[in-house]
PDB file of C-alpha atoms in Angstrom:
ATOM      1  CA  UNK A   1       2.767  10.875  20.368  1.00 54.00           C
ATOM      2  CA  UNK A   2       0.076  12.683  18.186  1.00 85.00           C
ATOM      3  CA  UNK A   3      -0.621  10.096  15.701  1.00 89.00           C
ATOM      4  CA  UNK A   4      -2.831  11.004  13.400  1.00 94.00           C
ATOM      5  CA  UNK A   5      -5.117  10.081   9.872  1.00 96.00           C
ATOM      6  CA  UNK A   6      -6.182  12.501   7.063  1.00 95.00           C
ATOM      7  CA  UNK A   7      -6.863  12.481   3.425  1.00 93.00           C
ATOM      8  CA  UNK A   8      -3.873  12.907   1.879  1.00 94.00           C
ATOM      9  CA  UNK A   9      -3.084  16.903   0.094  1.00 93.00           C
ATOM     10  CA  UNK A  10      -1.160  17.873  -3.186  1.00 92.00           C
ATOM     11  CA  UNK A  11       0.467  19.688  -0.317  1.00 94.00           C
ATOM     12  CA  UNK A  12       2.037  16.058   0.757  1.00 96.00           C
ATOM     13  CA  UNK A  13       3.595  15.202  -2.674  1.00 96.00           C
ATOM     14  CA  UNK A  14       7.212  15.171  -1.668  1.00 97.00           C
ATOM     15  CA  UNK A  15       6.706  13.770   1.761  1.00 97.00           C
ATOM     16  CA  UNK A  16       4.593  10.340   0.247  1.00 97.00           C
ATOM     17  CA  UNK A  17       7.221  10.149  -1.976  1.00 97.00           C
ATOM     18  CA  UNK A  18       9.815  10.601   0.699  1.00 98.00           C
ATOM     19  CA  UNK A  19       8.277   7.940   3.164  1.00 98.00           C
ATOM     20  CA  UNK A  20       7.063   5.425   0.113  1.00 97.00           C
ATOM     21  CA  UNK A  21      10.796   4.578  -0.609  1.00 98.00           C
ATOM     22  CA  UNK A  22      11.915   4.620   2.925  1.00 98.00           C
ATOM     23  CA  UNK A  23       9.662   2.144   3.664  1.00 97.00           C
ATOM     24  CA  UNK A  24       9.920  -0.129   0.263  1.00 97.00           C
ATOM     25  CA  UNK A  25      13.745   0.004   1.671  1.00 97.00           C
ATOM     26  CA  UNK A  26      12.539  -0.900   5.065  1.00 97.00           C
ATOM     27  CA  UNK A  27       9.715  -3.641   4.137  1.00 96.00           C
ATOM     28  CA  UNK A  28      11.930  -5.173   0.716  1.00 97.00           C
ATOM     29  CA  UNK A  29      15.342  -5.521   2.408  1.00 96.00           C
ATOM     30  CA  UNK A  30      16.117  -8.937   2.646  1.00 95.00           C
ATOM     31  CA  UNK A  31      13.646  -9.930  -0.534  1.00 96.00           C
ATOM     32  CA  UNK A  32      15.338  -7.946  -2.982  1.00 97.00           C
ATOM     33  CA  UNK A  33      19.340  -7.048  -3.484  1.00 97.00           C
ATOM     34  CA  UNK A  34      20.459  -3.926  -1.319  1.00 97.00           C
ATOM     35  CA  UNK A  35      21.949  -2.376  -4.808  1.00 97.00           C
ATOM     36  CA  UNK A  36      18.379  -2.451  -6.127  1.00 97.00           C
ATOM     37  CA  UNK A  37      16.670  -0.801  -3.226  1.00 97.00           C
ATOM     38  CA  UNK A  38      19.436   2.010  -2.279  1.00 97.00           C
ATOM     39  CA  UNK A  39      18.684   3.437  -5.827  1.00 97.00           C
ATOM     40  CA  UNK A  40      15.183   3.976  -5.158  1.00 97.00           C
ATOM     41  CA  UNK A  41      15.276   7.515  -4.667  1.00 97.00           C
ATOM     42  CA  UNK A  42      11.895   9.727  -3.978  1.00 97.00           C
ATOM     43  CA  UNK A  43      11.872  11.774  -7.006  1.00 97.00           C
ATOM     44  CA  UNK A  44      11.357   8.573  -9.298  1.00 95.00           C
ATOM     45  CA  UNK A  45       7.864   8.541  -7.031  1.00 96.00           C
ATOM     46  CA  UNK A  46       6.821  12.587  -7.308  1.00 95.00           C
ATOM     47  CA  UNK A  47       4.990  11.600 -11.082  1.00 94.00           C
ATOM     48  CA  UNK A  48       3.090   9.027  -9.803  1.00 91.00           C
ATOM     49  CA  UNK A  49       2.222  11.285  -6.073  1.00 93.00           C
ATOM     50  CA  UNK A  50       1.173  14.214  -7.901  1.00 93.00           C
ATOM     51  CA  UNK A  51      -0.865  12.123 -10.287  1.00 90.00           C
ATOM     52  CA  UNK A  52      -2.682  10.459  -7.555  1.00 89.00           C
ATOM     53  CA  UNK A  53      -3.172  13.519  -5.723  1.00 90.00           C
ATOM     54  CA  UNK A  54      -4.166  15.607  -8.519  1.00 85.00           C
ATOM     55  CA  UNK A  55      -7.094  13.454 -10.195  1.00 76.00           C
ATOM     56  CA  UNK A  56      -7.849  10.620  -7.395  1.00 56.00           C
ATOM     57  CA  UNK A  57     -11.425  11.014  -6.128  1.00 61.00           C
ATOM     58  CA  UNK A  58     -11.260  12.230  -2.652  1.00 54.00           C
ATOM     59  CA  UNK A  59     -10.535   9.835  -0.196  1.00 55.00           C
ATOM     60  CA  UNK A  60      -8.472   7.405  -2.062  1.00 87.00           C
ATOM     61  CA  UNK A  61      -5.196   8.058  -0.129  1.00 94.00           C
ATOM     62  CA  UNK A  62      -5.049   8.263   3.221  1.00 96.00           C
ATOM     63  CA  UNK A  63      -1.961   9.899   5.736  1.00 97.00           C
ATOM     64  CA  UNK A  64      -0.588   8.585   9.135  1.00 97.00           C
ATOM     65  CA  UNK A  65       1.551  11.507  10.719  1.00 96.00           C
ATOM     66  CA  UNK A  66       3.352  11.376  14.189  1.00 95.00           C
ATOM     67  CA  UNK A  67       3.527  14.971  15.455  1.00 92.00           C
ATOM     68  CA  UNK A  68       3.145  16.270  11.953  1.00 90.00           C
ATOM     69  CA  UNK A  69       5.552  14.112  10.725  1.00 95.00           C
ATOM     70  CA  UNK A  70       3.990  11.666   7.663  1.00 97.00           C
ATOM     71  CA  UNK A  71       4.869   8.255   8.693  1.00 98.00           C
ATOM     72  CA  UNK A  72       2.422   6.032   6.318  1.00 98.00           C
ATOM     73  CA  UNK A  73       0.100   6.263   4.125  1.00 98.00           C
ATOM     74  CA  UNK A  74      -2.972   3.617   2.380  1.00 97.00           C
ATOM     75  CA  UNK A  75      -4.288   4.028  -0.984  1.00 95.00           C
ATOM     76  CA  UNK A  76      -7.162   2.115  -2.633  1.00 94.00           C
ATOM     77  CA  UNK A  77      -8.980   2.482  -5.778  1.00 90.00           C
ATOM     78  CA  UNK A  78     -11.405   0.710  -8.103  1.00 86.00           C
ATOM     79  CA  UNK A  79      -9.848  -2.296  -9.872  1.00 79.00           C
ATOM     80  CA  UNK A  80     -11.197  -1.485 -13.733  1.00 65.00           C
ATOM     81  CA  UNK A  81     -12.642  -3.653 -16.398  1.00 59.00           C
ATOM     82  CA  UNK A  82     -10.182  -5.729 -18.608  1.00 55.00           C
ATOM     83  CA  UNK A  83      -7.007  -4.453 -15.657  1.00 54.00           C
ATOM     84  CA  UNK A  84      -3.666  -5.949 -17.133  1.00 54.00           C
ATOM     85  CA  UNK A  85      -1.704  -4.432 -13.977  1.00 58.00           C
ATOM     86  CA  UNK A  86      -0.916  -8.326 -12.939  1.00 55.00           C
ATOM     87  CA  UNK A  87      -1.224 -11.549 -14.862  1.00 53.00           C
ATOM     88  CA  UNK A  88      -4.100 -12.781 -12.823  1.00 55.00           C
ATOM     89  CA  UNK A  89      -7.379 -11.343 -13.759  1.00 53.00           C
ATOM     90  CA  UNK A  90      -8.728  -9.066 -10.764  1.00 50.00           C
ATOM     91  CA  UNK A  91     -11.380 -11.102  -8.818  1.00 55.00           C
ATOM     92  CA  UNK A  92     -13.790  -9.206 -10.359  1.00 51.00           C
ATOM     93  CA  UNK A  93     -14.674  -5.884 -12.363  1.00 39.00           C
ATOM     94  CA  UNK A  94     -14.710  -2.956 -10.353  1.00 49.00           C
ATOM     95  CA  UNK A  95     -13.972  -4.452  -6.784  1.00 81.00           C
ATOM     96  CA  UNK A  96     -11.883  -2.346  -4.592  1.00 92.00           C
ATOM     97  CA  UNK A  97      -8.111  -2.987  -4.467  1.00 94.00           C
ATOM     98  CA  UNK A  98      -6.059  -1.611  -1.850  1.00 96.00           C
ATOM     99  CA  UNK A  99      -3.007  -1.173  -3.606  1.00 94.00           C
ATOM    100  CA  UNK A 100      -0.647   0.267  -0.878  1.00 95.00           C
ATOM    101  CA  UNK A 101      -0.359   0.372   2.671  1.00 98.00           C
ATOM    102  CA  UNK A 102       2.899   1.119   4.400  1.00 98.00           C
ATOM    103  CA  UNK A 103       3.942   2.427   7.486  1.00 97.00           C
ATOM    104  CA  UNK A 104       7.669   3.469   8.605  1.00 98.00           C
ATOM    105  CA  UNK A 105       9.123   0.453  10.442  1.00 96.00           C
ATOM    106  CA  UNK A 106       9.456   2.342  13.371  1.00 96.00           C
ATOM    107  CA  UNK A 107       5.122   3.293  13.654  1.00 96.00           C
ATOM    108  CA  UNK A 108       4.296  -0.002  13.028  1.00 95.00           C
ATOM    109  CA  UNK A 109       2.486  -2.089  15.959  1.00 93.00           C
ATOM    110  CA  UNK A 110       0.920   0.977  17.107  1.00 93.00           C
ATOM    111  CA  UNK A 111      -1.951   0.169  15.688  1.00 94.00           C
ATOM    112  CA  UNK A 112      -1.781   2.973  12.581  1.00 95.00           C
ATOM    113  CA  UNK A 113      -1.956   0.071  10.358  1.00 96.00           C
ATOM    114  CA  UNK A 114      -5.120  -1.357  11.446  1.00 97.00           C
ATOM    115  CA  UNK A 115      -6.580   2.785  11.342  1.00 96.00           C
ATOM    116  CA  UNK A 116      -5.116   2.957   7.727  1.00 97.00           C
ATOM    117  CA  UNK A 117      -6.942  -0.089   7.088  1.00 97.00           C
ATOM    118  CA  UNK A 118     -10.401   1.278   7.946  1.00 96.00           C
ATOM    119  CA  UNK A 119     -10.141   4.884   6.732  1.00 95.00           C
ATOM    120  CA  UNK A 120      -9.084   3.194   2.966  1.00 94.00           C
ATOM    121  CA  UNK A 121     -11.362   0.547   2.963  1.00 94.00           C
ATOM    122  CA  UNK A 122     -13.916   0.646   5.750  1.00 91.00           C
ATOM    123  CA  UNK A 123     -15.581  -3.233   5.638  1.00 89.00           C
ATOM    124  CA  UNK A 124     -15.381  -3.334   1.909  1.00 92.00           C
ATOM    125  CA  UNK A 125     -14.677  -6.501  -0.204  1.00 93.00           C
ATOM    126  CA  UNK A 126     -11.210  -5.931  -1.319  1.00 95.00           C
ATOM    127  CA  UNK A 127      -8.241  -7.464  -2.960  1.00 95.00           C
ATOM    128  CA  UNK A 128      -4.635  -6.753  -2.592  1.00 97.00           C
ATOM    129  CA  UNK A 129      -1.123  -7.967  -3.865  1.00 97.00           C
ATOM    130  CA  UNK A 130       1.377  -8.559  -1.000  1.00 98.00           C
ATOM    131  CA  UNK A 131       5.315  -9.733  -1.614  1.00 98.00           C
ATOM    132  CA  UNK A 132       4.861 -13.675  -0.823  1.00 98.00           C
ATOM    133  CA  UNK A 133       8.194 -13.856   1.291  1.00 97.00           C
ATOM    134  CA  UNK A 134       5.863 -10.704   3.153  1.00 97.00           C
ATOM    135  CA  UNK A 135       4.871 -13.197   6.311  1.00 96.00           C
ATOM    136  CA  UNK A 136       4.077 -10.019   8.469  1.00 96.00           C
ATOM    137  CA  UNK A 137       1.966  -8.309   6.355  1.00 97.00           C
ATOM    138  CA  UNK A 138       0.238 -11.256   5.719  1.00 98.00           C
ATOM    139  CA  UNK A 139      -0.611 -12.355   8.740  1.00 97.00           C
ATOM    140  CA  UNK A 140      -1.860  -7.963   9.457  1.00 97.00           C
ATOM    141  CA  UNK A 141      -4.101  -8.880   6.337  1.00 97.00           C
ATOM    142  CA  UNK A 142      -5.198 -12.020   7.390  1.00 97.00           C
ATOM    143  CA  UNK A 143      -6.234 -10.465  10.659  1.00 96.00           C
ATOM    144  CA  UNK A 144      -8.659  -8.267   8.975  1.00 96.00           C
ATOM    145  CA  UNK A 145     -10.308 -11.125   6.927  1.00 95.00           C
ATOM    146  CA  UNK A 146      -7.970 -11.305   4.002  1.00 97.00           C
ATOM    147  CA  UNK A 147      -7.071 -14.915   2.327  1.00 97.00           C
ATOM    148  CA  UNK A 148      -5.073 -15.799  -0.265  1.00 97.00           C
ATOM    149  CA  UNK A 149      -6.850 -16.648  -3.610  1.00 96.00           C
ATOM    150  CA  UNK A 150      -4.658 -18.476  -5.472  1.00 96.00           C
ATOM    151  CA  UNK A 151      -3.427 -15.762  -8.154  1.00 96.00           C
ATOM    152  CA  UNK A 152       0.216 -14.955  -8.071  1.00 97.00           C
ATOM    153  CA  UNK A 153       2.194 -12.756 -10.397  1.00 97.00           C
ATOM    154  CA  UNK A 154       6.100 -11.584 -10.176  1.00 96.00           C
ATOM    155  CA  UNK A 155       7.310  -7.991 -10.961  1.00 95.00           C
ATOM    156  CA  UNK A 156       9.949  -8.093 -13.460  1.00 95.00           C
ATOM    157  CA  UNK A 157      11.536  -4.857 -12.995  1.00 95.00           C
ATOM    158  CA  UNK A 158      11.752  -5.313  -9.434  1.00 96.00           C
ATOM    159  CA  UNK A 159      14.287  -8.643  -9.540  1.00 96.00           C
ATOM    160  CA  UNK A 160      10.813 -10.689 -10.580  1.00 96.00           C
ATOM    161  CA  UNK A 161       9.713 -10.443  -6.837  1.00 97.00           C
ATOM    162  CA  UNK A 162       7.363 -13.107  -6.384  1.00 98.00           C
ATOM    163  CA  UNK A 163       3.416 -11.519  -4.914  1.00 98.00           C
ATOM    164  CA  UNK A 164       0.323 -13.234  -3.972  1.00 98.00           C
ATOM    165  CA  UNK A 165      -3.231 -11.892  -4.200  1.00 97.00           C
ATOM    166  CA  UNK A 166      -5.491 -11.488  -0.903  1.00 97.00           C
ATOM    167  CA  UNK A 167      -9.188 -10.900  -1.197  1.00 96.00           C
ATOM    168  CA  UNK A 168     -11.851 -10.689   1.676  1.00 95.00           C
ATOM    169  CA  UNK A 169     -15.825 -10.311   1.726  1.00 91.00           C
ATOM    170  CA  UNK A 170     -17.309  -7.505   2.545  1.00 78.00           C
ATOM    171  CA  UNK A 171     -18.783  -7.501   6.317  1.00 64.00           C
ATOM    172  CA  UNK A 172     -22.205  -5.826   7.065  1.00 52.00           C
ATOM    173  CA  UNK A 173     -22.104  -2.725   9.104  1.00 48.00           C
ATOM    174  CA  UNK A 174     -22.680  -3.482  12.489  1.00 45.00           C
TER     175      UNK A 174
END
């Protein structure tokens, strides 16, 4: 297999789109009702791709692709001042937040995850928000240093799925 990172391209708008519902539909079955998930279609996502990829600063969304085929993807940005995007105020102003980081269910312990990971956040302090029934992905983030913090929110228009919030200390460069 020719698995493979890059920055992600405007060129990729319609694939990220493509692959971020397959795998909400993939990681959320189970937590949330089939109905909701099976009308998640990728063109609801194209605003928010070609958004990112038009006016993110480079680097801020990464690519995973098998053979040329996107698989995955990791995005991460700077969690602003005053942020309402959860109940729970960020850890602090301006940490990094890696707010996505999926991979098809079928590329995942192949250790794309862990390479998403690094290319999105190097050894950065970080926070995230991961689905609380999520026990895999927690236990991935906990393997890179993550911890849960206490904060919790729910997402209303997504059946009031419950998250947590994992931060982690940076780590001096070896």
């Amino acid at each position: 297999m020719g698995l493979d990172l890059r920055r992600a391209e405007p060129a990729d708008v319609e694939r990220l789109a493509a692959v971020h519902v397959r795998c909400w539909q993939e990681t959320y079955r189970g937590m949330l009702s089939d109905g909701f998930l099976d009308s998640r279609v990728p063109a609801d996502r194209l605003p928010l791709w070609r958004h990112l990829l038009e006016s993110a600063e480079p680097g801020v969304v990464w690519v995973a692709s098998d053979g040329g085929t996107l698989v995955g993807f990791a995005g991460v940005h700077h969690v602003p001042a005053g942020d309402t995007t959860h109940a729970a105020a960020p850890p602090s102003s301006g940490d990094l937040e890696l707010w996505g980081l999926y991979l098809l269910a079928s590329h995942q312990g192949l250790g794309l995850g862990r390479r998403l990971l690094e290319a999105a956040l190097g050894t950065s302090a970080a926070s995230l928000w991961v689905a609380a029934d999520n026990g895999r992905a927690i236990g991935f983030y906990r393997h890179f240093g993550f911890e849960p913090d206490g904060a919790a929110d729910t997402i209303p228009d997504w059946e009031h799925l419950r998250e947590i919030r994992m931060v982690r200390a940076g780590q001096p460069r070896q």
